[in-house]
Every structure is written in C-alpha cells, then in structure tokens.
Tab-separated table of C-alpha atoms and ligand atoms in Angstrom:
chain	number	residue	atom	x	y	z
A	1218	UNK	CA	-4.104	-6.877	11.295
A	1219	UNK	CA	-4.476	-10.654	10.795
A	1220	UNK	CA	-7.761	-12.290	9.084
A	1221	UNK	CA	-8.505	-15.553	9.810
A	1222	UNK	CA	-9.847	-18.650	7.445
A	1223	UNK	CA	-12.193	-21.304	8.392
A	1224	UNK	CA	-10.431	-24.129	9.042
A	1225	UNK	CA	-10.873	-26.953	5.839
A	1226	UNK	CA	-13.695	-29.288	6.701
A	1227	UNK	CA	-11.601	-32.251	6.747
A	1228	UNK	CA	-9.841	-30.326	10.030
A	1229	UNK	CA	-13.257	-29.651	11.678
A	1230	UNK	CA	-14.520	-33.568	11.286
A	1231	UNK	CA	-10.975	-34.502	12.352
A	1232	UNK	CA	-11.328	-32.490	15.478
A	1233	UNK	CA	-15.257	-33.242	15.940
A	1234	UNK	CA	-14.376	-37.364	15.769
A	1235	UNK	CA	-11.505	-36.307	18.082
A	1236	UNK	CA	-14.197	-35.038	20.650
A	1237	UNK	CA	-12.707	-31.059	20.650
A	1238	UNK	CA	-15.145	-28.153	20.938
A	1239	UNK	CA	-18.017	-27.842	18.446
A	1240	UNK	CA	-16.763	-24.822	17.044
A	1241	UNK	CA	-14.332	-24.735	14.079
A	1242	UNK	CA	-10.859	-23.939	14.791
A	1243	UNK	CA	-9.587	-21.139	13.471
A	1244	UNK	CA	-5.990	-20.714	11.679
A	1245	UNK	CA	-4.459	-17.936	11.394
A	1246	UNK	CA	-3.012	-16.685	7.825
A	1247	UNK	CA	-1.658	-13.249	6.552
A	1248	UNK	CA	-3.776	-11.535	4.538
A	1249	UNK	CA	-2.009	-11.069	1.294
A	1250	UNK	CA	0.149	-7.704	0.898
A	1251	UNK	CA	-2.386	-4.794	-0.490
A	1252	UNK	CA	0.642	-2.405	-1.345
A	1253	UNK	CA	3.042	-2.891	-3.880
A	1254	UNK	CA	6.683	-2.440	-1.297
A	1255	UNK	CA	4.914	-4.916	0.929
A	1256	UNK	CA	4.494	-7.723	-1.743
A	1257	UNK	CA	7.723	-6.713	-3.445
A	1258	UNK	CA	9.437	-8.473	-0.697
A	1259	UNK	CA	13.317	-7.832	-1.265
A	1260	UNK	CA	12.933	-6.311	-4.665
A	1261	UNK	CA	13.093	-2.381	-4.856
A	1262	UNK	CA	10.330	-1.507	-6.632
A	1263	UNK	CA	10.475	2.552	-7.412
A	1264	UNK	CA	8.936	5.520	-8.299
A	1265	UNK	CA	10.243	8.536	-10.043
A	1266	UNK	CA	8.778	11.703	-7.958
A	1267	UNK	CA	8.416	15.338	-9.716
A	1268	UNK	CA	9.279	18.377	-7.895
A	1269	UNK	CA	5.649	19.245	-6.648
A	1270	UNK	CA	5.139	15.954	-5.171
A	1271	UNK	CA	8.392	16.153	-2.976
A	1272	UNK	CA	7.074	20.107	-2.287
A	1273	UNK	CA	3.692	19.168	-0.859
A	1274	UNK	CA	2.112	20.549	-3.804
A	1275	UNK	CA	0.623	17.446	-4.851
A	1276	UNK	CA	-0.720	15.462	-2.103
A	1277	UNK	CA	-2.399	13.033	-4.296
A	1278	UNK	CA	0.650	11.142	-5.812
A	1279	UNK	CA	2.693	11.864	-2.218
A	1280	UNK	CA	0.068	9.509	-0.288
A	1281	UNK	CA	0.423	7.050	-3.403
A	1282	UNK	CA	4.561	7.140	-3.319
A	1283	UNK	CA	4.445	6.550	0.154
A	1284	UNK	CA	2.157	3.784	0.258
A	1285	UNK	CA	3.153	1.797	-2.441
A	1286	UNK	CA	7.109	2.483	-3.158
A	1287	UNK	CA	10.449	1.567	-1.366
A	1288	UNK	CA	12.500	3.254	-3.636
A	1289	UNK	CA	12.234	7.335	-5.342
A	1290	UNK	CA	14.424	8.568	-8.228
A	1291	UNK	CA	14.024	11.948	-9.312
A	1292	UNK	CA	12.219	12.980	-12.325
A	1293	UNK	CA	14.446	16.213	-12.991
A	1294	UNK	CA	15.397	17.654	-9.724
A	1295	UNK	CA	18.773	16.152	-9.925
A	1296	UNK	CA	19.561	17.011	-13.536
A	1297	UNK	CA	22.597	19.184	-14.243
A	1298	UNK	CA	20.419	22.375	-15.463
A	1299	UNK	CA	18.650	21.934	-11.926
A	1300	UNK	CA	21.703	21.866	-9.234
A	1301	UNK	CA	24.462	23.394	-11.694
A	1302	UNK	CA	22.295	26.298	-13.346
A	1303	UNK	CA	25.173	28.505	-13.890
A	1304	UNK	CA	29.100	27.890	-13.487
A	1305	UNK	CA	29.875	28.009	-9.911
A	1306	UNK	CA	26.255	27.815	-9.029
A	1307	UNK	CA	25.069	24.551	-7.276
A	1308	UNK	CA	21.598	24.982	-5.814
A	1309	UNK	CA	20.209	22.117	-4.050
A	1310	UNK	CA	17.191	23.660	-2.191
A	1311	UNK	CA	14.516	21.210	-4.810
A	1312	UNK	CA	17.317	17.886	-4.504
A	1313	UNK	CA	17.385	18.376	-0.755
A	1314	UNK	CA	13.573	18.675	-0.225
A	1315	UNK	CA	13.347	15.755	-2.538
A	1316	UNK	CA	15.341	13.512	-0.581
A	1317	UNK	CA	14.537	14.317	2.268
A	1318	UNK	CA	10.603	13.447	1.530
A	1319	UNK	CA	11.988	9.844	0.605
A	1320	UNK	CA	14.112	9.748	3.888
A	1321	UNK	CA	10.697	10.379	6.152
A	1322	UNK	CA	8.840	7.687	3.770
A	1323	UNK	CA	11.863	4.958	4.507
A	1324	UNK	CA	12.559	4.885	0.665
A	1325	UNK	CA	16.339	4.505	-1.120
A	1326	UNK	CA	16.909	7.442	-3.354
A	1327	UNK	CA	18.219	6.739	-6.809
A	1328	UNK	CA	20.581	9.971	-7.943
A	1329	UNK	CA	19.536	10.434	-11.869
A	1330	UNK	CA	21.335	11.586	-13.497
A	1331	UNK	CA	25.064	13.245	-14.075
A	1332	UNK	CA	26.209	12.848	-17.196
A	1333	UNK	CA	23.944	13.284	-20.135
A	1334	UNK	CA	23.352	14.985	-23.559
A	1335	UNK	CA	19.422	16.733	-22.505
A	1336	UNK	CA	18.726	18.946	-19.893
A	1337	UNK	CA	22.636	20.008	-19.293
A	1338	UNK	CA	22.595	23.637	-19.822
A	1339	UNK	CA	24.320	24.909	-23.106
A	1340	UNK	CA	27.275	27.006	-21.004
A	1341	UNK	CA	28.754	23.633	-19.907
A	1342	UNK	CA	30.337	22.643	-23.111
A	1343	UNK	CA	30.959	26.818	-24.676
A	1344	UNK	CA	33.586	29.056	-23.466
A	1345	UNK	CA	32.412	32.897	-22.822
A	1346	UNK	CA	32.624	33.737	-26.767
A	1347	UNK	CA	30.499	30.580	-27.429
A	1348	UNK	CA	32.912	28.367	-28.972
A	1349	UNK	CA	33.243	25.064	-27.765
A	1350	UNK	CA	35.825	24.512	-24.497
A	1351	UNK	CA	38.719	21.784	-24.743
A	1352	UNK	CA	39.081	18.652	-23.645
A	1353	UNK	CA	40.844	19.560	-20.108
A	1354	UNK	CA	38.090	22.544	-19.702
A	1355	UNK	CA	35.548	19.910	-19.996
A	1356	UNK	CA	36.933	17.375	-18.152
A	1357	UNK	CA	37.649	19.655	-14.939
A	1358	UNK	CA	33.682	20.675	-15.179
A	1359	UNK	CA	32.570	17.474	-15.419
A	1360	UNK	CA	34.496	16.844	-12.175
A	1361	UNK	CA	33.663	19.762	-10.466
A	1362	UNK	CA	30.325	18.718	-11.154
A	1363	UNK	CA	30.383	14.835	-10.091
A	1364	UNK	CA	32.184	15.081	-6.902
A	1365	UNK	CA	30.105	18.210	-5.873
A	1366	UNK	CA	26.624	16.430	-6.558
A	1367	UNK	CA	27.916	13.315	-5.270
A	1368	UNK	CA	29.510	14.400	-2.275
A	1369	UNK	CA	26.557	16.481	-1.441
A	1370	UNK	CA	24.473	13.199	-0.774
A	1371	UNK	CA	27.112	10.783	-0.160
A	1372	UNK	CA	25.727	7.941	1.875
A	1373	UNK	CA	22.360	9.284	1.459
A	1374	UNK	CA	21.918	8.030	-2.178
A	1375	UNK	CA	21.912	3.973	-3.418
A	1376	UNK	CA	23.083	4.442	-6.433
A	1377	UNK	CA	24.012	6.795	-9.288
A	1378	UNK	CA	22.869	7.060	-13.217
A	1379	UNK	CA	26.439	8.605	-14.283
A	1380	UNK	CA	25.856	8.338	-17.577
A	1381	UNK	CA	22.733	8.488	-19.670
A	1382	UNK	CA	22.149	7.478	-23.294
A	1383	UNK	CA	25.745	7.511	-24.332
A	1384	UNK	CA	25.267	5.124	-27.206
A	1385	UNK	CA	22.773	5.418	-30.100
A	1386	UNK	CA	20.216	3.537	-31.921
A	1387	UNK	CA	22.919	1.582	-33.952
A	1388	UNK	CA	25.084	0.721	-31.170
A	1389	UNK	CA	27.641	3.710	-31.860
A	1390	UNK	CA	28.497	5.980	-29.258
A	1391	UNK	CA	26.273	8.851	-29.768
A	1392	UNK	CA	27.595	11.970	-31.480
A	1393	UNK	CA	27.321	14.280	-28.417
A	1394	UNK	CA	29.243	17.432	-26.902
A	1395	UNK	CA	30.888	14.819	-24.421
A	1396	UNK	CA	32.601	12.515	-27.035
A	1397	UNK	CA	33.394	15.174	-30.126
A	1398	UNK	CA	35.147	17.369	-27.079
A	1399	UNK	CA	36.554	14.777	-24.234
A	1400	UNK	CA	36.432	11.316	-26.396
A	1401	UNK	CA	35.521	8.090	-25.501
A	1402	UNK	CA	36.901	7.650	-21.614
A	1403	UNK	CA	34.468	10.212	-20.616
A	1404	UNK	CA	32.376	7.596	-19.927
A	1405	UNK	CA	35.299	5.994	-17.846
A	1406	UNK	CA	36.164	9.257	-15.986
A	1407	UNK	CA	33.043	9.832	-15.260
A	1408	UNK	CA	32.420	6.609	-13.318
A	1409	UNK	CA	35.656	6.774	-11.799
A	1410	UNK	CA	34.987	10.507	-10.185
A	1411	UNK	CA	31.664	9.222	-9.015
A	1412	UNK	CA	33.391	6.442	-7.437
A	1413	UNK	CA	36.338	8.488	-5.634
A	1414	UNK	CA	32.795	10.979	-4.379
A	1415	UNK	CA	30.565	8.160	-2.707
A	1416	UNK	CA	32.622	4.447	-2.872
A	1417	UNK	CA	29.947	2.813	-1.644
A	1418	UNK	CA	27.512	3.881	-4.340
A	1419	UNK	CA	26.124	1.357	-6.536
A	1420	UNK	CA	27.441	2.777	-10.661
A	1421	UNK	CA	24.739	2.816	-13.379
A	1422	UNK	CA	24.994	3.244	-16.815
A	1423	UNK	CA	21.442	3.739	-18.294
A	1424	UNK	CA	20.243	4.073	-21.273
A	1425	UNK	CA	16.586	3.470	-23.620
A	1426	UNK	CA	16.016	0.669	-26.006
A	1427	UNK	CA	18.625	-1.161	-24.752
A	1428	UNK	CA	16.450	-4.510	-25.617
A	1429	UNK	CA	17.209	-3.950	-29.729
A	1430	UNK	CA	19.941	-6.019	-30.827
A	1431	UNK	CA	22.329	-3.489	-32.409
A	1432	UNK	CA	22.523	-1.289	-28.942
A	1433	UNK	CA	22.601	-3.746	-27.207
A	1434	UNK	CA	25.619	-5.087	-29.361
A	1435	UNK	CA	26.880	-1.221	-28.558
A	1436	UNK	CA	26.120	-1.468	-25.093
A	1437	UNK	CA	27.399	-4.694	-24.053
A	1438	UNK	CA	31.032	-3.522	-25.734
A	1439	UNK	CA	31.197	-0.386	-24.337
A	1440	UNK	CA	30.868	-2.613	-20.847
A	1441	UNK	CA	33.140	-5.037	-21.490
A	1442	UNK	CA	35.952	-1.897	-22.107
A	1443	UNK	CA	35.120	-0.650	-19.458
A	1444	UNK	CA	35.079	-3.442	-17.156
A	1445	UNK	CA	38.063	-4.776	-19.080
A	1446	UNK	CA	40.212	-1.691	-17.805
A	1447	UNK	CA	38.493	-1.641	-14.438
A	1448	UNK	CA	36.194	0.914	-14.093
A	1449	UNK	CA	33.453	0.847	-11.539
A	1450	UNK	CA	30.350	0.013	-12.786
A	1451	UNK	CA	27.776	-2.019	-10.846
A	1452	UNK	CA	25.211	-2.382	-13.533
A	1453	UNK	CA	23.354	-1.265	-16.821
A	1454	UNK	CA	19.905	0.221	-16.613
A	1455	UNK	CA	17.149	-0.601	-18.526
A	1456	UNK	CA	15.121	2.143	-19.041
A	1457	UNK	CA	12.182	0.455	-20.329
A	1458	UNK	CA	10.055	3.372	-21.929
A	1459	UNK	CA	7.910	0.255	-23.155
A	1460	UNK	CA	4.980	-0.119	-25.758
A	1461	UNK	CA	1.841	-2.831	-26.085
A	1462	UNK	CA	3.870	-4.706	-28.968
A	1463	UNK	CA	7.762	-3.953	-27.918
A	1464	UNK	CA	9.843	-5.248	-26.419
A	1465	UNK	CA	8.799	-8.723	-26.768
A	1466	UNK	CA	9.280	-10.775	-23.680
A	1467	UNK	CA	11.988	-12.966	-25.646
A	1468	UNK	CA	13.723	-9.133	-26.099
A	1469	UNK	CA	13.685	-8.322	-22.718
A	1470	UNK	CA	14.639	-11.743	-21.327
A	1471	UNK	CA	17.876	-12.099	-23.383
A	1472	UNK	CA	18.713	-7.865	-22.969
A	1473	UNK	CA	18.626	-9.304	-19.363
A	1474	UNK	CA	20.574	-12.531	-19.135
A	1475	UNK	CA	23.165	-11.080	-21.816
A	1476	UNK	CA	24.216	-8.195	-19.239
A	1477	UNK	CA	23.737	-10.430	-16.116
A	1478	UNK	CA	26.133	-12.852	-17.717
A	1479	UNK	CA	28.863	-9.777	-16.987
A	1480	UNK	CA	28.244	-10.249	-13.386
A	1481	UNK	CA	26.309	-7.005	-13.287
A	1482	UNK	CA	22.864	-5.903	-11.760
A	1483	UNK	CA	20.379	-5.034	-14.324
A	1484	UNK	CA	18.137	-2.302	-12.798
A	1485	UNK	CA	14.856	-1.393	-14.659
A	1486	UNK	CA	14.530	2.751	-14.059
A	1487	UNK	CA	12.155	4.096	-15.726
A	1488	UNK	CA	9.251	1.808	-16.549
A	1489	UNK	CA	5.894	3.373	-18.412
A	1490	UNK	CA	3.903	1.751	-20.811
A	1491	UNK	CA	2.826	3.792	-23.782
A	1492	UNK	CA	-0.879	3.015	-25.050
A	1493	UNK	CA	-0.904	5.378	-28.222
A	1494	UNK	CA	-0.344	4.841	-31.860
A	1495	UNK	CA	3.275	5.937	-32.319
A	1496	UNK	CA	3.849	8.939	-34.635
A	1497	UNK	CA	6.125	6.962	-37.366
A	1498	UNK	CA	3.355	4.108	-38.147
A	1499	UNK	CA	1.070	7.238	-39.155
A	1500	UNK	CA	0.504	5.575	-42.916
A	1501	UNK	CA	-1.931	6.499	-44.612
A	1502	UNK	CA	-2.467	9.696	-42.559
A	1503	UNK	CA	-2.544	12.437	-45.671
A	1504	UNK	CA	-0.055	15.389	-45.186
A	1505	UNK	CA	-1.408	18.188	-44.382
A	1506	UNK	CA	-4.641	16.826	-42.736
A	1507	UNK	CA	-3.027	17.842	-39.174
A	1508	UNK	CA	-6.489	17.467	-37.595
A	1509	UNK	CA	-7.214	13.600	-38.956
A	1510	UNK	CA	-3.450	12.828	-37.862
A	1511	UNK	CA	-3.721	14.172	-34.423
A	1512	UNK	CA	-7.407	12.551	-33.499
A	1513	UNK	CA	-5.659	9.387	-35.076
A	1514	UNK	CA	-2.819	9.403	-32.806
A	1515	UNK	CA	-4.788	10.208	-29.543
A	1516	UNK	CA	-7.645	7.906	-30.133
A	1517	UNK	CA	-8.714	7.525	-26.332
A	1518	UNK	CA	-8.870	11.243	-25.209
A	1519	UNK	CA	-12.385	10.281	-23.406
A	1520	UNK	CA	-10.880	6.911	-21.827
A	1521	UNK	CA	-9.634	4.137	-22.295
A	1522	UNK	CA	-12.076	1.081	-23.341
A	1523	UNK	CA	-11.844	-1.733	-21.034
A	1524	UNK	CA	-10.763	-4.140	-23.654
A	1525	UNK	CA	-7.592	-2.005	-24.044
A	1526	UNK	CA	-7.373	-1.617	-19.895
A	1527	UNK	CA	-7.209	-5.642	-19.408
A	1528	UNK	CA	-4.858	-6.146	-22.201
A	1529	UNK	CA	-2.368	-2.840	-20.841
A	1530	UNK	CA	-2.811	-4.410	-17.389
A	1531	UNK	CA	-1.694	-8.496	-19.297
A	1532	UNK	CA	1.535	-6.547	-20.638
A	1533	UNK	CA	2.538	-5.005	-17.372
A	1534	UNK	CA	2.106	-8.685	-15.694
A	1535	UNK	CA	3.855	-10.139	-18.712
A	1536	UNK	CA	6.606	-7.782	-18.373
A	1537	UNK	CA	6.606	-8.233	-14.768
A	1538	UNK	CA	7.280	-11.879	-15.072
A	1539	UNK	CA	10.100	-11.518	-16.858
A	1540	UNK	CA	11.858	-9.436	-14.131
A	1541	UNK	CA	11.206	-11.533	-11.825
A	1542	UNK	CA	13.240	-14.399	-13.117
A	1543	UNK	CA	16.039	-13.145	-12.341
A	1544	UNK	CA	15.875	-12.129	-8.577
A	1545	UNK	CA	19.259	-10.209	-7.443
A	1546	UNK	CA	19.989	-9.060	-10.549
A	1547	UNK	CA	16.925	-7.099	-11.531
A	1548	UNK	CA	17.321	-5.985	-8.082
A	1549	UNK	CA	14.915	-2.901	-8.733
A	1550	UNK	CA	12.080	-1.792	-10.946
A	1551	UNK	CA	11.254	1.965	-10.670
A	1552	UNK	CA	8.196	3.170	-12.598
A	1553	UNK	CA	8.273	7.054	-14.079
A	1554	UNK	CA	5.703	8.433	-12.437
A	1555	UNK	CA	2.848	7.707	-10.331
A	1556	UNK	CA	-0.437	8.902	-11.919
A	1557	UNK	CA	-1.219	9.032	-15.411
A	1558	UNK	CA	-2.354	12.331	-15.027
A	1559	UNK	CA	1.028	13.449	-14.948
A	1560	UNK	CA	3.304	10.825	-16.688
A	1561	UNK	CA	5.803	12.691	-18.918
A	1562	UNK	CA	4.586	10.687	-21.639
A	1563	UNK	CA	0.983	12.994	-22.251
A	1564	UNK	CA	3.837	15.390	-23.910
A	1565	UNK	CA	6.369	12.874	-25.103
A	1566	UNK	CA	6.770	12.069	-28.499
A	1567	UNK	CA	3.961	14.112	-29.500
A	1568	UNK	CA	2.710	17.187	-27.027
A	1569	UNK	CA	-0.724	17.394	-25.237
A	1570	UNK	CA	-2.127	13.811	-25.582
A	1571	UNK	CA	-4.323	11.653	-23.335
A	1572	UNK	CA	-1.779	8.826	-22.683
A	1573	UNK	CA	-2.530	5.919	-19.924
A	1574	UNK	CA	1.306	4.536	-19.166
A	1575	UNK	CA	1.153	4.170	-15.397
A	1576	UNK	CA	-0.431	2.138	-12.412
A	1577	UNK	CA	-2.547	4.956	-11.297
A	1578	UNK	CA	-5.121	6.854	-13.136
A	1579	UNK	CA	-6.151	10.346	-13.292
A	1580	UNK	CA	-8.092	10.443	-10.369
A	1581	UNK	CA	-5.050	8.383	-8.240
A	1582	UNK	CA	-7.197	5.278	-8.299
A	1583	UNK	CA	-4.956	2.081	-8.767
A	1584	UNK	CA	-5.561	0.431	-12.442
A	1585	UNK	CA	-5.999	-3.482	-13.543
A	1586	UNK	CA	-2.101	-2.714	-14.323
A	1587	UNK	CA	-1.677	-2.400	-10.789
A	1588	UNK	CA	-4.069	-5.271	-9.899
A	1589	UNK	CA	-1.690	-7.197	-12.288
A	1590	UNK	CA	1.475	-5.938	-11.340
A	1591	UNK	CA	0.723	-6.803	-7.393
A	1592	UNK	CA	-0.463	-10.412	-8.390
A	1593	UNK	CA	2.811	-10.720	-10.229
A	1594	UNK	CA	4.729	-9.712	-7.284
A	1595	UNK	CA	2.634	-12.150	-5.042
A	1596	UNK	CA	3.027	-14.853	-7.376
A	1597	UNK	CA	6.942	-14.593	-8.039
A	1598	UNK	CA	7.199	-17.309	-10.938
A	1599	UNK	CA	3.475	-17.816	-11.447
A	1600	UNK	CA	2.451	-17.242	-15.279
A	1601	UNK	CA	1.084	-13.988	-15.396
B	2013	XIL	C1	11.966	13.141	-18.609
B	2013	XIL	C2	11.030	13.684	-17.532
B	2013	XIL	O1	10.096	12.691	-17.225
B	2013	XIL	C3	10.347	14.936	-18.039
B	2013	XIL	O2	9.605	15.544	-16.995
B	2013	XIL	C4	11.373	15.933	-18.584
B	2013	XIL	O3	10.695	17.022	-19.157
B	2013	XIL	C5	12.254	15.277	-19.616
B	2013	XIL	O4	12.867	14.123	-19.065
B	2013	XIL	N1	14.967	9.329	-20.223
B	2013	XIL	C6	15.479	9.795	-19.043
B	2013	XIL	C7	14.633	10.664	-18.172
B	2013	XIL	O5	16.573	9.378	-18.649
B	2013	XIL	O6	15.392	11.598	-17.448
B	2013	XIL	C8	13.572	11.391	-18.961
B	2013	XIL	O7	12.716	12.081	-18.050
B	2013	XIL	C9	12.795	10.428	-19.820
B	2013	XIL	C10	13.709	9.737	-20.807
C-alpha cells in the first residue's frame, strides 16, 4: 500500500498564489521497507533455519524467516552426520524438507557445510578395526560424499561452505583427521569435486575469527595457494560469531578489504552477537565456587536491562555499517538463528545460559537490534 505526505507548505502557497484547488496536494512516497529482505535491496541478507522450523514444528520463527529473510542456510541438516549417517547411507528426507520450505518462501539456500572437523561421524576417517583409513580411502569418501550431496541439489543451492575451519587460531592449518591422513590439497580436492558436482555454484571457504591478524595471515595464504594453482573458490566466509568489544570495526573492515583485494566475495554466514561475560575473563572467580562463577557468567537470566539492549542494538548497526561499504562483495549477511530463544549460543561456550545474540527475542518480537539493523539497511552509508 502507498501512504501519502502532506505536501511542504511552500508547495501549498505555491499552488494557492497559482489559483489551484484549496486543498493541499498530495504526493505520493513509499513508505519505508518494514521487513528486513525488502530494505536489504540487492544484498542477501540470511537466516540459518533448524530442523523444526523447516518441519512446521515451530511456527513462530517460520512466519519470522519468511517475512524478513531472502536467503536460508541450514543450521545442521546438511552436516555430514545428518545426510551420510553411515557408509553408503545418504538420507536426505530433513535437507529436502528444508529446502524445499526456502523454495515456497522465494529464498536462496546456502549448502553448509561438507568438509569439516565437528559433526562428521567418527566411521569416516576409521577402517572396520578402528584404525585410521589411508590417504586414497579418504579421499574416495570424501568424493563419494561431495558429488553425492552436491549433485543431489545441484542448481537448487547458491553456494557451498566446502570447507569449514581448516586453519587454526595461529594461522596453521588445523591438526585435523583431514590433513594428518589426506594432507594439505584436501582443501583443493575438495573444492575441485564440488565444482565438477554443481559448476555453477558459488565456492566458500568459511571459517571463525577470521578478523585476528595471525588467521587471517593463515587464511589469506592458504587462498592465495589455492588460487595460485587454480582452484575454484568464489569467496571466504566470515563467520562472525561476534562479541560487544570484538571485532573492532577497524578488524572487520581490513579482514574485509584484505580478502576483497583477491577479487573474492566476502560472505558474512553466521552472524550472532554474544552478550555474556566470556568464560576465560572469569578472574577473580575462586575455584571451586561453581555457583558464584556460573551466576557471574549469566548475569541477565531475568532480562536484559535496557541500557545493555540499546548498546547490543549500536553494535549490530555499527557492524552493519561496515558491511555495507563494500556492496558486491559482502554480497550476503546470514544471521544464525532467528529467535534468541533458540540461538545455539544459550549452550555454546558454556551450557544452559540466558544469552540475547539475535534480532528476535524470546517471545519472536523484533529487538532495538533489529530496529537498528533495518535503519542501517535503509540508510546504506549513513553513520549508524
Ligand atoms: C552449530 C549449530 O548452531 C548448533 O545447533 C550445533 O549443535 C553445533 O553447530 N560454526 C559453524 C556452525 O560452522 O555449523 C556451527 O553451528 C556454529 C559454529
């Protein structure tokens, strides 16, 4: 529907001098977007989607994906120990119904994830005694695996996460199953078997904390290689599991422009903002006083004080701005999860707290995050 505005008075004395009608004219104007995919213009802005919201069995966040979000990644239904259980076993009944829910809400689906260290099921990497397979064993599973879950969707899925969190906190490739048994170009294989599956895919490599100068350093070489020998990759992911106080926007900007300078897209995937007191700044906190340290690190169990709501909702605006400087290359933004109700990050790093990291509180009512987040995407370029 379109609102109208009175006309400026300047416009009405103009018109009354001019001898027109009495009344004001009236102009016509949009009425600013209300939902987030409408003001988000050409950006994808996402939402990763858990198996009961896909199922029906949460109707809540369903009405709130399909309002607000262009683009869906999975939460876990796409993981290795969910559509490769067992060798020789692909089940696809929970991927399927998940993409299909995106298809009838007009969203892109985002395929997360296929190669990765967590949530990869233990027989992948063991032989039937236990003991670790070879290089060629591994290799023809990790195949097997990438042109059977890519195939399955090709053409129905944007883009692909093929591998997740390959380097570590130093900038090393991390010590995993993958490298100690296949070596380095298991990175490279695996982009290059996602690429002969689905050629028109967009190629991720995603990974956490990529904003903290040694991985990046890590990152940004293992790109280069593989670039360098011609792998297909389309971009790096940023996962951006973020906090109040990290990364700074100076962090983020630079994490940004240093990978876009490769000529790649810079996706941010899984976006959540955590509120608490992190578990390593627990000083002072006397061992063995579990009770003091818990209340201390899940100070807002009753709610969150509004102080604390208008200065989460500055950081998402602030962070916000930053990806929108660089249209085209941040080219999405998906946030992981919809209400904080749910957010993985009640249980993550420390289980069963009261944590406030997304845009829609318990109840499914939108936030002053949100409120900031859909100014931000309003106001492309406008401080936030
Ligand atoms: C998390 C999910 O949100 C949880 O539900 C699950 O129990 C564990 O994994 N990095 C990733 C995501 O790439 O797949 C993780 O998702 C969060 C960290």
């Amino acid at each position: 529907m379109r609102s109208v505005r009175r006309a400026p008075a300047g416009v009405v004395v103009a018109a009354l001098l001019a001898g027109g009608c009495a009344r004001p004219p009236v102009v016509p104007v949009s009425p600013a977007p209300a939902t987030l995919r409408e003001a988000a213009g050409p950006l994808l802005i996402g939402v990763a989607v858990n198996a009961p919201t896909a199922a029906g069995g949460d109707t809540l966040s369903a009405a709130l994906v399909r309002r607000h979000f262009n683009a869906v990644t999975p939460e876990n239904v796409f993981k290795w120990e969910w559509v490769h259980p067992r060798p020789g076993v692909f089940d696809f009944a929970a991927a399927d119904q998940l993409v299909a829910f995106a298809e009838r809400n007009g969203q892109v689906v985002i395929g997360h994830v296929l190669v990765w260290h967590q949530q990869t099921p233990r027989w992948v990497f063991q032989d039937a005694s236990g003991a670790p397979v070879s290089r060629d064993t591994l290799l023809d599973r990790m195949r097997e695996h990438i042109q059977t879950v890519v195939g399955h969707f090709r053409g129905r899925v944007l883009g692909w996460d093929v591998v997740n969190e390959a380097v570590d906190d130093e900038g090393n490739l991390r010590r995993t199953p993958w490298l100690s048994i296949i070596g380095e170009d298991f990175i490279a294989r695996a982009f290059v078997y996602a690429h002969q599956a689905d050629p028109n895919a967009e190629l991720y490599y995603n990974d956490y904390s990529v904003e903290n100068a040694p991985k990046r350093q890590g990152i940004l070489a293992l790109v280069r290689r593989l670039m360098a020998s011609g792998v297909p990759i389309t971009g790096v992911g940023i996962q951006g599991h973020d906090h109040l106080d990290w990364p700074t926007v100076a962090q983020e900007d630079s994490t940004i422009a240093a990978f876009a300078a490769l000529g790649l897209k810079v996706p941010i995937t899984e976006l959540d903002l955590d509120v608490l007191p992190r578990p390593d700044e627990r000083t002072g906190a006397e061992l063995g006083d579990t009770a003091r340290a818990r209340a201390a690190l899940d100070p807002y169990r009753a709610g969150l004080p509004d102080s604390m709501q208008q200065a989460v909702a500055r950081r998402w605006g602030e962070l916000f701005g930053v990806f929108l400087r660089y249209p085209w290359i941040v080219s999405r933004v998906t946030i992981w999860g919809v209400t904080d109700r749910t957010s993985w990050k009640n249980d993550f790093p420390v289980r069963g707290r009261t944590n406030y990291p997304l845009l829609f509180d318990r109840s499914g009512r939108p936030k002053p995050a949100f409120d900031a987040v859909l100014r931000a995407l309003q106001r492309p370029g406008a401080a936030p």
